[in-house]
mmCIF file of C-alpha atoms in Angstrom:
data_model
loop_
_atom_site.group_PDB
_atom_site.id
_atom_site.type_symbol
_atom_site.label_atom_id
_atom_site.label_comp_id
_atom_site.label_asym_id
_atom_site.label_seq_id
_atom_site.Cartn_x
_atom_site.Cartn_y
_atom_site.Cartn_z
ATOM 1 C CA MET A 1 -8.588 135.257 231.407
ATOM 2 C CA TRP A 2 -6.733 135.067 235.111
ATOM 3 C CA ARG A 3 -3.263 136.532 235.227
ATOM 4 C CA GLY A 4 -1.022 135.173 237.682
ATOM 5 C CA LEU A 5 1.841 132.945 237.740
ATOM 6 C CA GLU A 6 2.599 131.935 234.694
ATOM 7 C CA SER A 7 3.714 127.748 234.038
ATOM 8 C CA SER A 8 5.032 126.500 230.785
ATOM 9 C CA CYS A 9 5.160 122.916 229.780
ATOM 10 C CA GLY A 10 7.272 123.371 226.793
ATOM 11 C CA LEU A 11 4.431 123.411 224.275
ATOM 12 C CA PHE A 12 1.916 125.450 225.901
ATOM 13 C CA SER A 13 1.560 128.188 227.892
ATOM 14 C CA CYS A 14 -0.964 127.895 230.686
ATOM 15 C CA PRO A 15 -1.417 131.172 232.620
ATOM 16 C CA CYS A 16 -2.694 129.717 236.122
ATOM 17 C CA ARG A 17 -3.481 131.054 239.869
ATOM 18 C CA VAL A 18 -2.176 127.521 241.771
ATOM 19 C CA PRO A 19 0.832 127.177 243.707
ATOM 20 C CA ALA A 20 3.668 125.629 242.631
ATOM 21 C CA LEU A 21 3.688 121.974 244.055
ATOM 22 C CA PRO A 22 6.000 119.467 243.518
ATOM 23 C CA VAL A 23 5.071 116.163 241.609
ATOM 24 C CA LYS A 24 5.273 113.215 243.836
ATOM 25 C CA ASN A 25 4.403 109.155 243.639
ATOM 26 C CA LEU A 26 0.803 108.510 245.148
ATOM 27 C CA ASN A 27 2.606 107.010 248.018
ATOM 28 C CA GLY A 28 4.397 110.041 248.881
ATOM 29 C CA THR A 29 7.953 108.752 249.201
ATOM 30 C CA GLY A 30 9.603 110.204 246.330
ATOM 31 C CA PRO A 31 9.204 112.206 243.362
ATOM 32 C CA VAL A 32 8.275 111.259 240.169
ATOM 33 C CA HIS A 33 10.480 110.313 237.579
ATOM 34 C CA PRO A 34 11.337 113.715 235.310
ATOM 35 C CA ALA A 35 10.257 112.195 232.587
ATOM 36 C CA LEU A 36 6.736 111.097 233.799
ATOM 37 C CA ALA A 37 6.877 114.438 235.220
ATOM 38 C CA GLY A 38 6.937 116.335 231.959
ATOM 39 C CA MET A 39 4.410 113.810 230.630
ATOM 40 C CA THR A 40 2.230 114.621 233.064
ATOM 41 C CA GLY A 41 2.573 118.787 232.229
ATOM 42 C CA ILE A 42 2.147 118.064 228.680
ATOM 43 C CA LEU A 43 -1.355 116.303 229.158
ATOM 44 C CA LEU A 44 -2.817 118.590 232.013
ATOM 45 C CA CYS A 45 -2.158 121.749 229.353
ATOM 46 C CA ALA A 46 -2.901 120.084 226.231
ATOM 47 C CA ALA A 47 -6.379 119.341 228.255
ATOM 48 C CA GLY A 48 -6.314 123.126 229.053
ATOM 49 C CA LEU A 49 -5.974 122.704 233.016
ATOM 50 C CA PRO A 50 -4.038 124.678 235.420
ATOM 51 C CA VAL A 51 -0.501 123.058 235.932
ATOM 52 C CA CYS A 52 2.410 124.104 237.720
ATOM 53 C CA LEU A 53 5.532 121.606 238.103
ATOM 54 C CA THR A 54 8.455 122.412 240.691
ATOM 55 C CA ARG A 55 11.496 120.173 241.436
ATOM 56 C CA ALA A 56 11.040 118.078 244.035
ATOM 57 C CA PRO A 57 12.928 118.589 247.414
ATOM 58 C CA LYS A 58 16.387 117.126 248.111
ATOM 59 C CA PRO A 59 16.665 114.419 250.458
ATOM 60 C CA ILE A 60 18.605 115.338 253.702
ATOM 61 C CA LEU A 61 21.236 112.818 254.427
ATOM 62 C CA HIS A 62 23.345 114.284 256.947
ATOM 63 C CA PRO A 63 22.735 116.332 259.847
ATOM 64 C CA PRO A 64 24.318 119.680 260.426
ATOM 65 C CA PRO A 65 28.050 119.875 261.280
ATOM 66 C CA VAL A 66 28.761 118.687 264.635
ATOM 67 C CA SER A 67 31.564 119.726 266.670
ATOM 68 C CA LYS A 68 33.793 117.142 268.126
ATOM 69 C CA SER A 69 32.971 118.452 271.863
ATOM 70 C CA ASP A 70 29.170 117.728 270.405
ATOM 71 C CA VAL A 71 29.939 113.766 270.193
ATOM 72 C CA LYS A 72 29.081 111.817 273.192
ATOM 73 C CA PRO A 73 29.345 107.874 273.546
ATOM 74 C CA VAL A 74 25.891 106.396 273.521
ATOM 75 C CA PRO A 75 24.825 105.476 277.150
ATOM 76 C CA GLY A 76 24.443 101.616 277.903
ATOM 77 C CA VAL A 77 27.103 100.657 274.579
ATOM 78 C CA PRO A 78 30.364 100.134 275.733
ATOM 79 C CA GLY A 79 33.215 101.839 273.373
ATOM 80 C CA VAL A 80 32.921 103.939 270.550
ATOM 81 C CA CYS A 81 34.334 101.668 267.794
ATOM 82 C CA ARG A 82 34.902 98.167 266.458
ATOM 83 C CA LYS A 83 36.911 96.767 263.932
ATOM 84 C CA THR A 84 37.142 93.516 262.030
ATOM 85 C CA LYS A 85 40.172 92.213 260.915
ATOM 86 C CA LYS A 86 41.055 90.152 257.487
ATOM 87 C CA LYS A 87 40.006 86.795 258.129
ATOM 88 C CA HIS A 88 38.672 83.943 256.470
ATOM 89 C CA LEU A 89 35.493 81.591 257.791
ATOM 90 C CA LYS A 90 36.721 78.979 259.431
ATOM 91 C CA LYS A 91 36.594 75.265 258.059
ATOM 92 C CA SER A 92 33.466 74.043 259.350
ATOM 93 C CA LYS A 93 33.009 70.646 261.790
ATOM 94 C CA ASN A 94 31.573 67.558 259.940
ATOM 95 C CA PRO A 95 28.230 68.122 258.920
ATOM 96 C CA GLU A 96 26.858 64.978 260.803
ATOM 97 C CA ASP A 97 28.720 66.305 263.750
ATOM 98 C CA VAL A 98 26.650 69.704 263.519
ATOM 99 C CA VAL A 99 23.189 67.659 262.980
ATOM 100 C CA ARG A 100 23.879 65.692 265.930
ATOM 101 C CA ARG A 101 24.519 68.689 268.057
ATOM 102 C CA TYR A 102 21.099 70.320 267.457
ATOM 103 C CA MET A 103 18.609 67.299 266.490
ATOM 104 C CA GLN A 104 17.899 63.996 267.904
ATOM 105 C CA LYS A 105 16.346 61.426 266.757
ATOM 106 C CA VAL A 106 12.660 60.292 267.721
ATOM 107 C CA LYS A 107 10.681 56.883 267.818
ATOM 108 C CA ASN A 108 7.726 57.853 266.703
ATOM 109 C CA PRO A 109 8.184 60.995 263.899
ATOM 110 C CA PRO A 110 5.038 62.812 263.138
ATOM 111 C CA ASP A 111 2.788 61.680 260.312
ATOM 112 C CA GLU A 112 3.862 64.503 257.930
ATOM 113 C CA ASP A 113 5.602 65.748 254.994
ATOM 114 C CA CYS A 114 9.574 66.219 255.338
ATOM 115 C CA THR A 115 10.203 69.748 254.553
ATOM 116 C CA ILE A 116 13.576 68.682 252.689
ATOM 117 C CA CYS A 117 12.632 65.647 250.335
ATOM 118 C CA MET A 118 8.479 65.996 250.762
ATOM 119 C CA GLU A 119 8.033 62.618 251.880
ATOM 120 C CA ARG A 120 6.294 61.134 254.401
ATOM 121 C CA LEU A 121 8.287 61.056 257.697
ATOM 122 C CA VAL A 122 6.829 58.348 259.046
ATOM 123 C CA THR A 123 8.049 56.136 255.750
ATOM 124 C CA ALA A 124 11.579 55.132 255.899
ATOM 125 C CA SER A 125 13.997 57.602 253.655
ATOM 126 C CA GLY A 126 14.954 56.637 250.257
ATOM 127 C CA TYR A 127 18.104 58.123 250.473
ATOM 128 C CA GLU A 128 21.376 56.838 251.641
ATOM 129 C CA GLY A 129 23.502 58.405 253.891
ATOM 130 C CA VAL A 130 20.427 60.491 255.685
ATOM 131 C CA LEU A 131 22.889 62.675 257.707
ATOM 132 C CA ARG A 132 24.624 63.593 254.894
ATOM 133 C CA GLN A 133 21.444 65.001 253.238
ATOM 134 C CA LYS A 134 20.658 66.753 255.884
ATOM 135 C CA GLY A 135 24.086 68.155 256.861
ATOM 136 C CA SER A 136 23.611 70.497 253.683
ATOM 137 C CA LEU A 137 21.454 72.684 256.159
ATOM 138 C CA CYS A 138 24.815 73.402 257.640
ATOM 139 C CA SER A 139 25.967 76.708 256.831
ATOM 140 C CA GLN A 140 30.271 76.947 256.297
ATOM 141 C CA ASP A 141 30.454 78.397 259.520
ATOM 142 C CA GLY A 142 29.089 75.504 261.014
ATOM 143 C CA SER A 143 26.026 76.831 262.280
ATOM 144 C CA LEU A 144 22.145 74.908 261.342
ATOM 145 C CA GLN A 145 19.087 76.702 259.959
ATOM 146 C CA CYS A 146 15.616 74.880 260.296
ATOM 147 C CA PRO A 147 14.003 74.601 256.964
ATOM 148 C CA THR A 148 10.783 74.644 258.439
ATOM 149 C CA CYS A 149 10.810 77.780 261.233
ATOM 150 C CA LYS A 150 14.181 79.563 259.917
ATOM 151 C CA ALA A 151 15.586 79.303 263.527
ATOM 152 C CA ILE A 152 19.067 79.489 263.565
ATOM 153 C CA TYR A 153 21.208 77.033 265.928
ATOM 154 C CA GLY A 154 24.962 77.552 266.653
ATOM 155 C CA GLU A 155 26.634 81.538 265.452
ATOM 156 C CA LYS A 156 26.037 82.374 262.058
ATOM 157 C CA THR A 157 28.757 84.292 260.473
ATOM 158 C CA GLY A 158 28.535 86.269 257.237
ATOM 159 C CA THR A 159 31.351 86.998 254.407
ATOM 160 C CA GLN A 160 31.939 91.108 255.342
ATOM 161 C CA PRO A 161 35.049 92.139 254.362
ATOM 162 C CA PRO A 162 37.305 93.971 257.369
ATOM 163 C CA GLY A 163 36.371 97.569 258.192
ATOM 164 C CA LYS A 164 35.528 99.730 260.899
ATOM 165 C CA MET A 165 32.354 100.448 262.845
ATOM 166 C CA GLU A 166 32.262 103.739 264.926
ATOM 167 C CA PHE A 167 28.954 105.022 266.928
ATOM 168 C CA HIS A 168 28.058 108.259 268.778
ATOM 169 C CA LEU A 169 25.233 110.117 270.149
ATOM 170 C CA ILE A 170 25.203 113.739 267.688
ATOM 171 C CA PRO A 171 22.891 116.760 269.439
ATOM 172 C CA HIS A 172 20.131 116.364 266.704
ATOM 173 C CA SER A 173 16.642 114.848 266.158
ATOM 174 C CA LEU A 174 15.397 112.719 263.805
ATOM 175 C CA PRO A 175 11.665 113.460 262.279
ATOM 176 C CA GLY A 176 9.402 111.460 264.355
ATOM 177 C CA PHE A 177 11.390 111.603 267.674
ATOM 178 C CA ALA A 178 11.542 115.368 268.468
ATOM 179 C CA ASP A 179 13.019 115.036 272.199
ATOM 180 C CA THR A 180 15.695 112.145 271.452
ATOM 181 C CA GLN A 181 19.259 112.896 270.376
ATOM 182 C CA THR A 182 20.303 110.345 267.818
ATOM 183 C CA ILE A 183 22.825 107.948 267.530
ATOM 184 C CA ARG A 184 25.054 108.370 264.578
ATOM 185 C CA ILE A 185 26.713 104.623 263.222
ATOM 186 C CA VAL A 186 29.832 105.106 261.009
ATOM 187 C CA TYR A 187 30.292 102.340 258.798
ATOM 188 C CA ASP A 188 33.750 101.823 256.742
ATOM 189 C CA ILE A 189 35.133 99.574 254.514
ATOM 190 C CA PRO A 190 38.421 99.742 251.947
ATOM 191 C CA THR A 191 38.699 98.285 248.945
ATOM 192 C CA GLY A 192 40.193 94.686 248.867
ATOM 193 C CA ILE A 193 41.040 91.601 247.508
ATOM 194 C CA GLN A 194 38.500 88.733 247.670
ATOM 195 C CA GLY A 195 38.642 85.632 250.150
ATOM 196 C CA PRO A 196 37.613 82.171 249.467
ATOM 197 C CA GLU A 197 34.459 82.571 251.083
ATOM 198 C CA HIS A 198 33.659 85.532 248.262
ATOM 199 C CA PRO A 199 32.230 85.168 244.873
ATOM 200 C CA ASN A 200 35.548 85.634 242.812
ATOM 201 C CA PRO A 201 38.579 84.695 245.186
ATOM 202 C CA GLY A 202 41.686 86.877 244.563
ATOM 203 C CA LYS A 203 39.775 89.318 242.599
ATOM 204 C CA LYS A 204 39.513 92.866 243.818
ATOM 205 C CA PHE A 205 36.441 94.086 245.238
ATOM 206 C CA THR A 206 35.209 97.910 245.438
ATOM 207 C CA ALA A 207 33.740 99.831 248.295
ATOM 208 C CA ARG A 208 31.619 102.609 246.998
ATOM 209 C CA GLY A 209 30.096 105.343 249.071
ATOM 210 C CA PHE A 210 32.150 104.826 252.353
ATOM 211 C CA PRO A 211 31.933 106.026 254.945
ATOM 212 C CA ARG A 212 28.317 105.031 255.171
ATOM 213 C CA HIS A 213 26.512 107.052 257.750
ATOM 214 C CA CYS A 214 23.281 105.609 259.333
ATOM 215 C CA TYR A 215 20.981 106.900 262.128
ATOM 216 C CA LEU A 216 18.810 105.479 265.424
ATOM 217 C CA PRO A 217 16.881 107.403 267.462
ATOM 218 C CA ASN A 218 18.714 107.319 271.448
ATOM 219 C CA ASN A 219 15.806 105.610 272.723
ATOM 220 C CA GLU A 220 15.620 101.999 274.442
ATOM 221 C CA LYS A 221 14.633 100.212 271.399
ATOM 222 C CA GLY A 222 17.248 102.361 269.510
ATOM 223 C CA ARG A 223 20.239 101.340 271.761
ATOM 224 C CA LYS A 224 18.848 97.559 271.417
ATOM 225 C CA VAL A 225 18.776 97.796 267.761
ATOM 226 C CA LEU A 226 22.249 99.697 267.877
ATOM 227 C CA ARG A 227 23.758 96.686 270.469
ATOM 228 C CA LEU A 228 22.597 93.852 267.967
ATOM 229 C CA LEU A 229 23.915 96.008 265.201
ATOM 230 C CA ILE A 230 27.107 95.876 266.842
ATOM 231 C CA THR A 231 26.765 91.587 267.332
ATOM 232 C CA ALA A 232 25.813 91.335 263.622
ATOM 233 C CA TRP A 233 29.546 93.495 262.734
ATOM 234 C CA GLU A 234 31.288 91.292 264.651
ATOM 235 C CA ARG A 235 30.353 88.288 262.990
ATOM 236 C CA ARG A 236 30.593 89.601 259.446
ATOM 237 C CA LEU A 237 26.578 90.306 258.653
ATOM 238 C CA ILE A 238 26.391 93.435 257.631
ATOM 239 C CA PHE A 239 27.589 93.743 254.098
ATOM 240 C CA THR A 240 29.042 91.262 251.421
ATOM 241 C CA VAL A 241 30.517 91.365 248.598
ATOM 242 C CA GLY A 242 28.257 90.560 245.601
ATOM 243 C CA THR A 243 26.366 92.583 242.763
ATOM 244 C CA SER A 244 24.520 96.006 243.511
ATOM 245 C CA ASN A 245 21.116 96.522 242.895
ATOM 246 C CA THR A 246 21.823 100.293 242.609
ATOM 247 C CA THR A 247 24.348 99.998 239.735
ATOM 248 C CA GLY A 248 24.384 96.603 238.861
ATOM 249 C CA GLU A 249 28.180 96.511 239.283
ATOM 250 C CA SER A 250 29.650 93.509 240.808
ATOM 251 C CA ASP A 251 32.370 92.472 243.053
ATOM 252 C CA THR A 252 31.795 95.595 245.511
ATOM 253 C CA VAL A 253 30.768 95.760 249.092
ATOM 254 C CA VAL A 254 26.504 95.743 249.589
ATOM 255 C CA TRP A 255 24.109 95.726 251.977
ATOM 256 C CA ASN A 256 23.436 92.160 253.126
ATOM 257 C CA GLU A 257 19.169 91.551 254.489
ATOM 258 C CA ILE A 258 19.701 94.205 257.428
ATOM 259 C CA HIS A 259 18.231 97.550 256.344
ATOM 260 C CA HIS A 260 19.792 100.969 257.659
ATOM 261 C CA LYS A 261 18.393 104.727 257.589
ATOM 262 C CA THR A 262 21.031 106.618 255.791
ATOM 263 C CA GLU A 263 18.959 109.587 255.304
ATOM 264 C CA PHE A 264 18.790 112.091 258.398
ATOM 265 C CA GLY A 265 15.877 114.973 258.302
ATOM 266 C CA SER A 266 13.516 113.487 255.624
ATOM 267 C CA ASN A 267 12.355 109.832 254.263
ATOM 268 C CA LEU A 268 11.906 110.897 250.755
ATOM 269 C CA THR A 269 13.914 108.259 249.382
ATOM 270 C CA GLY A 270 12.385 105.455 252.025
ATOM 271 C CA HIS A 271 15.727 105.415 253.722
ATOM 272 C CA GLY A 272 14.692 107.851 256.474
ATOM 273 C CA TYR A 273 12.133 108.723 259.257
ATOM 274 C CA PRO A 274 9.796 109.383 260.077
ATOM 275 C CA ASP A 275 8.987 105.464 259.974
ATOM 276 C CA ALA A 276 7.193 104.238 262.589
ATOM 277 C CA SER A 277 7.536 100.735 261.998
ATOM 278 C CA TYR A 278 11.738 100.462 261.050
ATOM 279 C CA LEU A 279 12.817 99.782 264.746
ATOM 280 C CA ASP A 280 10.532 96.621 265.160
ATOM 281 C CA ASN A 281 11.698 95.511 261.750
ATOM 282 C CA VAL A 282 15.309 95.777 261.817
ATOM 283 C CA LEU A 283 14.695 93.942 264.628
ATOM 284 C CA ALA A 284 12.906 91.239 262.902
ATOM 285 C CA GLU A 285 15.711 90.983 260.388
ATOM 286 C CA LEU A 286 18.459 90.639 263.317
ATOM 287 C CA THR A 287 16.526 87.440 264.379
ATOM 288 C CA ALA A 288 16.354 86.136 260.963
ATOM 289 C CA GLN A 289 20.073 86.396 260.934
ATOM 290 C CA GLY A 290 20.334 84.625 264.244
ATOM 291 C CA VAL A 291 21.199 88.018 266.099
ATOM 292 C CA SER A 292 18.944 88.572 269.267
ATOM 293 C CA GLU A 293 19.605 89.331 272.953
ATOM 294 C CA ALA A 294 18.522 86.079 274.244
ATOM 295 C CA VAL A 295 21.000 84.756 271.596
ATOM 296 C CA ALA A 296 23.581 87.492 272.859
ATOM 297 C CA LYS A 297 23.297 87.119 276.613
ATOM 298 C CA ALA A 298 23.412 83.131 275.985
#
């Protein structure tokens, strides 16, 4: 029998000459649950196969320490900080007025189904007050979203609590962007009291994990994403108050459908780099929230 590295699964002692490798998911995005890893070791040892399990590497969430002198403004993006004050959503305009602003009557409607009531557009509607029914498409802020193509008309505003957004350059590179410095975004939202736009008005909400650090490459597309994230922040779209998918806690600040990269030097959690499709994906998410360069310049 070969003499070499001894690896034990707890039930059997399995002498083997194999390198110690971490057990990961098949897609390589993260470590297997410890219980599953232990079961795997037991089964392999019981079958007489060599196995040696080690701990999976920890994700690198933050870059090495950065001195204040190394922190620089992001070129092409004015300012280094954006604050949102405590303000409630303004009462939207009359739904009929919003519909009239973004829609027009047609003499000859197409011969197809209405995406709302599923009746044929060429037939008379069975509803009274058609504009009132269509007015349900309007959000609290007076914007209107097409139920077919999901395009947003007007300026969509979210329910993000007040806080602060900072952004700057740091002299470190992200995996996949070796020759590029990194844009670091820092979001900070304190605990507070829910407003009328939140699930439980008047009740306290928590803000776990703040300040939250997020990262973008300092290239043309990364700076574009940053500019749009600033717009989304000012429109209160980055966060909201709800129930955490991670902890199950209710009445807490959670992300709001615009994904961020919070892992700096690895991608073990799926929230880091390298990720070749991330910048395009987040641009699509911003567009879905009504935030695009075309809208910002209008």
